[in-house]
Every structure is written in structure tokens, then in C-alpha cells.
Short mmCIF file of C-alpha atoms in Angstrom, two decimals:
data_model
loop_
_atom_site.label_atom_id
_atom_site.label_comp_id
_atom_site.label_asym_id
_atom_site.label_seq_id
_atom_site.Cartn_x
_atom_site.Cartn_y
_atom_site.Cartn_z
CA MET C 1 16.49 5.24 -23.90
CA ALA C 2 18.54 7.54 -23.21
CA ASN C 3 15.64 10.17 -23.57
CA ILE C 4 13.30 8.10 -21.48
CA PHE C 5 16.10 8.44 -18.06
CA ALA C 6 17.07 11.91 -19.04
CA ASP C 7 13.16 12.93 -18.15
CA ILE C 8 13.94 11.31 -14.90
CA SER C 9 16.02 13.21 -11.96
CA TRP C 10 18.46 11.33 -9.73
CA MET C 11 16.02 13.00 -6.91
CA GLU C 12 13.06 10.77 -8.75
CA ALA C 13 14.58 7.74 -9.07
CA ALA C 14 16.25 7.44 -5.70
CA ALA C 15 12.95 8.60 -3.80
CA ALA C 16 11.32 5.65 -5.90
CA ALA C 17 14.24 2.90 -5.15
CA VAL C 18 13.53 4.14 -1.39
CA ALA C 19 10.44 4.04 -1.22
CA MET C 20 9.82 0.41 -2.80
CA LEU C 21 12.91 -1.06 -0.59
CA LEU C 22 10.77 0.29 2.68
CA GLY C 23 7.21 -0.27 1.66
CA THR C 24 8.38 -4.07 0.32
CA THR C 25 10.10 -4.65 3.55
CA VAL C 26 6.87 -3.85 5.44
CA PHE C 27 4.85 -5.42 2.99
CA SER C 28 6.46 -9.03 3.54
CA ALA C 29 7.39 -8.97 6.71
CA THR C 30 3.24 -7.88 8.22
CA GLY C 31 1.61 -8.73 4.68
CA PHE C 32 0.47 -4.76 4.79
CA GLY C 33 1.45 -1.34 4.38
CA ILE C 34 3.72 -1.15 0.94
CA GLY C 35 1.33 2.13 0.41
CA MET C 36 1.70 3.72 3.58
CA VAL C 37 5.15 3.13 3.81
CA ALA C 38 6.06 3.89 0.32
CA THR C 39 3.77 6.74 -0.90
CA PRO C 40 4.98 9.31 1.38
CA VAL C 41 8.41 8.48 0.19
CA LEU C 42 7.15 8.73 -2.83
CA LEU C 43 5.38 12.22 -2.66
CA ILE C 44 7.94 14.06 -1.88
CA ALA C 45 9.36 13.89 -5.45
CA HIS C 46 6.40 12.72 -7.39
CA GLU C 47 2.93 13.48 -7.82
CA PRO C 48 0.19 11.56 -6.24
CA GLN C 49 -0.83 9.59 -9.97
CA SER C 50 3.02 8.09 -9.65
CA ALA C 51 3.15 7.59 -5.66
CA ILE C 52 -0.09 5.38 -6.00
CA VAL C 53 0.92 3.32 -9.33
CA ILE C 54 4.27 2.77 -8.56
CA PRO C 55 3.81 1.16 -5.26
CA GLY C 56 0.55 -0.71 -6.21
CA SER C 57 2.20 -1.89 -9.43
CA LEU C 58 5.08 -3.90 -7.40
CA GLY C 59 3.21 -4.48 -4.81
CA LEU C 60 1.67 -7.27 -6.64
CA LEU C 61 5.05 -9.41 -7.03
CA THR C 62 4.94 -9.08 -3.41
CA GLY C 63 1.40 -10.17 -2.80
CA PHE C 64 2.12 -13.00 -4.96
CA TRP C 65 5.33 -14.20 -3.17
CA ILE C 66 4.02 -13.48 0.27
CA MET C 67 0.82 -15.76 -1.22
CA TRP C 68 2.98 -18.59 -2.88
CA LYS C 69 4.87 -19.08 0.67
CA SER C 70 1.64 -19.32 2.76
CA TRP C 71 -1.02 -20.15 0.26
CA ARG C 72 -2.29 -22.74 3.02
CA ASP C 73 -2.97 -20.26 5.62
CA VAL C 74 -5.15 -18.26 3.42
CA PRO C 75 -8.67 -18.69 5.27
CA LEU C 76 -10.39 -18.16 1.59
CA ARG C 77 -14.26 -18.84 3.13
CA GLN C 78 -13.77 -15.69 5.65
CA VAL C 79 -11.76 -13.60 3.07
CA LEU C 80 -13.63 -13.59 -0.01
CA PRO C 81 -16.71 -11.44 1.34
CA VAL C 82 -14.12 -8.67 2.59
CA SER C 83 -12.16 -8.94 -1.09
CA ILE C 84 -14.77 -9.27 -3.60
CA PRO C 85 -16.77 -5.89 -2.51
CA SER C 86 -12.96 -4.09 -2.73
CA TRP C 87 -13.26 -5.03 -6.40
CA PHE C 88 -15.99 -3.04 -7.27
CA GLY C 89 -14.58 0.36 -5.36
CA ALA C 90 -11.54 -0.21 -7.14
CA PRO C 91 -12.51 1.54 -10.33
CA ILE C 92 -14.76 4.32 -8.24
CA GLY C 93 -10.54 5.05 -6.03
CA VAL C 94 -8.89 5.01 -9.81
CA TYR C 95 -11.25 7.27 -11.31
CA ILE C 96 -10.90 9.78 -8.56
CA LEU C 97 -7.33 9.12 -8.90
CA SER C 98 -6.62 10.04 -12.54
CA THR C 99 -9.28 13.34 -12.17
CA ALA C 100 -8.58 14.79 -8.51
CA ASP C 101 -6.32 18.18 -8.31
CA ALA C 102 -2.65 17.38 -7.77
CA GLY C 103 -1.87 19.61 -4.99
CA ILE C 104 -5.18 19.20 -2.98
CA LEU C 105 -4.43 14.90 -3.25
CA SER C 106 -1.00 14.90 -2.03
CA ILE C 107 -2.16 17.03 0.95
CA ALA C 108 -5.28 14.67 1.81
CA ILE C 109 -3.23 11.24 0.70
CA ALA C 110 -0.39 12.80 3.39
CA ALA C 111 -2.74 13.26 5.96
CA LEU C 112 -4.82 9.83 5.99
CA ILE C 113 -1.48 8.31 6.05
CA ILE C 114 -0.72 9.81 9.07
CA LEU C 115 -4.42 8.81 10.77
CA PHE C 116 -4.06 5.15 9.59
CA ALA C 117 -0.01 5.07 10.71
CA ILE C 118 -1.34 6.13 14.26
CA GLY C 119 -4.49 3.76 13.94
CA SER C 120 -2.47 0.87 13.10
CA PHE C 121 -1.02 1.06 16.90
CA PHE C 122 -4.65 0.18 18.41
CA LYS C 123 -5.57 -3.64 18.54
CA VAL C 124 -8.96 -5.05 18.17
CA GLU C 125 -8.79 -8.14 21.08
CA ARG C 126 -12.57 -8.85 20.58
CA GLU C 127 -14.96 -10.14 17.89
CA LEU C 128 -17.07 -7.51 16.71
CA PRO C 129 -21.24 -7.72 16.40
CA PHE C 130 -22.37 -8.06 12.68
CA SER C 131 -18.51 -9.13 11.56
CA THR C 132 -19.49 -9.78 8.30
CA PRO C 133 -21.35 -7.03 7.13
CA LEU C 134 -19.10 -5.14 8.72
CA GLY C 135 -16.47 -6.77 6.39
CA VAL C 136 -18.32 -6.27 3.02
CA ILE C 137 -17.88 -2.35 4.17
CA ALA C 138 -14.93 -2.56 4.93
CA GLY C 139 -13.60 -4.20 1.79
CA PHE C 140 -15.53 -1.79 -0.12
CA VAL C 141 -14.46 1.43 1.33
CA VAL C 142 -10.71 0.12 1.23
CA GLY C 143 -11.20 -0.56 -2.71
CA VAL C 144 -11.92 3.17 -3.10
CA LEU C 145 -9.28 4.44 -0.77
CA LEU C 146 -6.14 2.28 -1.54
CA PRO C 147 -6.01 3.21 -5.66
CA THR C 148 -6.75 6.60 -4.60
CA THR C 149 -4.44 7.45 -1.50
CA GLY C 150 -2.39 3.78 -1.15
CA VAL C 151 -3.52 3.56 2.74
CA ALA C 152 -6.46 2.04 4.01
CA GLY C 153 -5.52 -1.14 4.12
CA SER C 154 -5.30 -1.37 7.58
CA LEU C 155 -9.43 -1.23 8.18
CA VAL C 156 -9.06 -4.33 6.83
CA MET C 157 -6.25 -5.96 8.97
CA LEU C 158 -8.07 -4.32 12.10
CA TYR C 159 -11.27 -6.62 11.25
CA LEU C 160 -8.55 -9.37 10.23
CA MET C 161 -7.62 -9.07 13.91
CA THR C 162 -11.31 -9.56 15.65
CA ARG C 163 -11.40 -13.06 14.17
CA GLN C 164 -8.89 -13.91 16.62
CA TRP C 165 -6.58 -15.82 13.91
CA GLU C 166 -2.62 -16.84 14.25
CA ARG C 167 -0.24 -13.87 13.08
CA GLN C 168 0.53 -16.43 9.94
CA THR C 169 -2.78 -16.62 8.69
CA VAL C 170 -3.57 -12.86 9.35
CA ARG C 171 -1.03 -12.03 7.63
CA ALA C 172 -1.95 -14.37 4.82
CA ALA C 173 -5.52 -13.05 4.21
CA MET C 174 -4.22 -9.83 3.96
CA ALA C 175 -1.95 -10.37 1.22
CA PHE C 176 -4.53 -12.19 -0.16
CA PHE C 177 -7.17 -9.09 0.17
CA LEU C 178 -4.60 -6.62 -1.02
CA THR C 179 -3.31 -8.51 -4.09
CA THR C 180 -6.47 -9.39 -5.62
CA LEU C 181 -7.53 -5.49 -5.08
CA MET C 182 -4.41 -4.64 -6.90
CA ILE C 183 -5.36 -6.79 -9.86
CA MET C 184 -8.16 -4.85 -10.11
CA SER C 185 -6.79 -1.86 -10.21
CA ILE C 186 -3.62 -1.88 -11.99
CA PHE C 187 -6.57 -3.03 -14.95
CA PHE C 188 -8.00 0.09 -14.25
CA PHE C 189 -4.93 2.28 -14.28
CA TRP C 190 -4.28 1.09 -17.51
CA PHE C 191 -7.53 1.25 -18.78
CA ASN C 192 -7.11 4.99 -17.69
CA GLY C 193 -3.88 5.52 -19.13
CA LEU C 194 -1.88 5.71 -15.94
CA TYR C 195 1.12 3.50 -17.34
CA THR C 196 3.22 6.45 -19.06
CA GLN C 197 6.72 5.79 -20.09
CA GLU C 198 8.46 7.75 -17.24
CA ARG C 199 6.22 5.99 -14.76
CA LEU C 200 6.99 2.39 -16.78
CA THR C 201 11.12 3.22 -16.55
CA LEU C 202 10.64 4.19 -12.17
CA ILE C 203 8.94 0.93 -12.00
CA GLY C 204 11.48 -0.67 -13.53
CA ILE C 205 14.35 0.88 -11.34
CA ALA C 206 12.46 0.38 -8.65
CA ALA C 207 12.09 -3.21 -9.21
CA ILE C 208 15.58 -4.41 -8.20
CA PRO C 209 15.05 -2.32 -4.14
CA ALA C 210 11.62 -3.77 -4.12
CA ALA C 211 13.12 -7.77 -4.12
CA LEU C 212 15.43 -6.64 -2.18
CA GLY C 213 12.85 -5.51 0.41
CA LEU C 214 10.90 -8.63 -0.37
CA ALA C 215 13.96 -10.60 1.12
CA LEU C 216 14.62 -8.13 3.71
CA GLY C 217 11.09 -8.51 5.18
CA SER C 218 11.31 -12.32 5.23
CA ILE C 219 14.16 -12.19 7.40
CA ILE C 220 12.74 -9.43 9.80
CA ILE C 221 9.65 -11.21 10.66
CA LYS C 222 11.81 -13.81 12.33
CA ARG C 223 14.50 -11.97 13.98
CA ILE C 224 12.90 -8.52 15.08
CA ASN C 225 11.27 -7.06 17.86
CA GLU C 226 7.40 -6.58 16.28
CA ARG C 227 6.98 -3.39 18.43
CA ILE C 228 10.26 -2.13 18.02
CA PHE C 229 9.88 -2.86 14.23
CA GLN C 230 6.40 -1.19 14.12
CA TYR C 231 7.51 2.04 16.00
CA ALA C 232 10.40 2.42 13.38
CA VAL C 233 8.35 1.71 10.23
CA ILE C 234 5.64 4.61 11.86
CA GLY C 235 8.27 7.10 12.57
CA ILE C 236 9.17 6.93 8.46
CA ILE C 237 5.83 7.11 7.58
CA ILE C 238 4.80 10.25 9.89
CA PHE C 239 8.13 12.29 9.09
CA SER C 240 7.59 11.30 5.57
CA SER C 241 4.00 12.23 5.23
CA VAL C 242 4.97 15.73 6.96
CA VAL C 243 7.15 16.72 4.56
CA ALA C 244 5.38 16.08 1.94
CA ILE C 245 2.16 18.19 3.15
CA ALA C 246 4.99 20.93 3.85
CA GLN C 247 5.90 20.95 0.19
CA GLU C 248 2.59 21.17 -0.98
CA LEU C 249 1.18 23.93 1.30
CA VAL C 250 4.13 26.13 0.24
CA ASN C 251 3.23 25.42 -3.30
CA LEU C 252 0.21 26.13 -3.05
#
């Protein structure tokens, strides 16, 4: 056991703990965003595979908790046509994560995170034409991108917002989508040998901060101004993504 912890630096442990505290706080409050928040923080101290596997694994528990609390709000008939295509995209995404160059993948992940963070400011206020086919396409694309980069959930979030549902319904639908996709992704993480001893240890270290974030998010959703919370989260996302990109560019 001592040898396992000896292989993990304090910086790696701290990055995992802080990333999951922030990521699960946002996920608990909004129903999505765990990868968008946690991944760039993890990239500061970890390689891309760990930065995806850790939040993907711990996010599953958060997703189950949200679904348990709001199961009656999940619009199954509407969200399944979006969720099922994502399951077929997951093995493609995990394969890319397993084989791509780590440095290039880190830069690509951080750059995409910045784009999706900026895109989360935009809200679609009307029903899109051909919304069901677009939802199927969005589901598959996110199924590929989420296990590869940890982000892209906002594509499905934007699609769900065009349905003019209540905030709680959107949150529950998004949690259902991400939780079922995480289940598929975790299976393929295991199948491709991505659960190393070090990553499992980091998941254990980050589990308590993740649980704290879960509780904190449930408080925030009731008490804080949504717009102020969004600005703060996106500020953290962009800052940590820029730091991650700068580190990789220096190492090229």
C-alpha cells in the first residue's frame, strides 16, 4: 500500500481532489459539466487518460444520486432517442483516448473545453426543426467526444433546452443521458486496460471531495444566483484550460 502512494505526488493527489470537488459541485447543481470543470484541472498534473478516467468514474456516482432524487422528472420517451446513439459512440471515443498522442490530446482537450465553456453561455429559446434527428446526431457525437475529451455534454444540453422543459426536467434528463453514457464508457475503460493501480488509487483519494461536492451542489442550486455561479465556473474552466495548454506547449 505504501508503494502505491509513493508513486503519487502531492500535486497529483491535490489536483484530483480539487478537480472532483469542483466537478461534482457543478454536476450536482446543473446535471452536467463534471468533465468540463474537472478535466482541465486534472490536466495540470496528469496525462489525458487519467484526466478522463477519474471524473468519468466518480461522476457515475453523482449521476446515480441525481437520478435517484429526480427520477420522476426524467422524460424517458424523449431522452432515450438521444441516449442510445451515444452508447454506440462510446467505444470509438475510448479507443481514441487509448491510442492518441498524449501531448496533442491534452492540447485538443483543453481547447475544446474552452470552446464548449464559451458555448454554454448561449441558450436556444425555440424548438429546432428536425429536432429528433438532430438529437440522434448530437447523442452519437457526444458519445464519441465525452470519453475522449471529457466534454461536449453541452451539445445535448442545448438540444434539451429547445424542448422548453422546466429546469428540473432538463437537469434530470441530462443526468440520465450522462449516467448511461458513463456506464458504457467505464466498461470500455476497463476493457482497454485504462484502470491502472495508480488511477484506482487516485479515484479513492478523490472520492471524499467528490462526495462533498455532491452535497455542496445540492445547496448551491437552491441558494446562489444562477448567472453568478455560471460566470464563476466558466472562469475556472478557462483559466485551468489555458494553464494546461501552456504546459503542453512548453513540453513540445
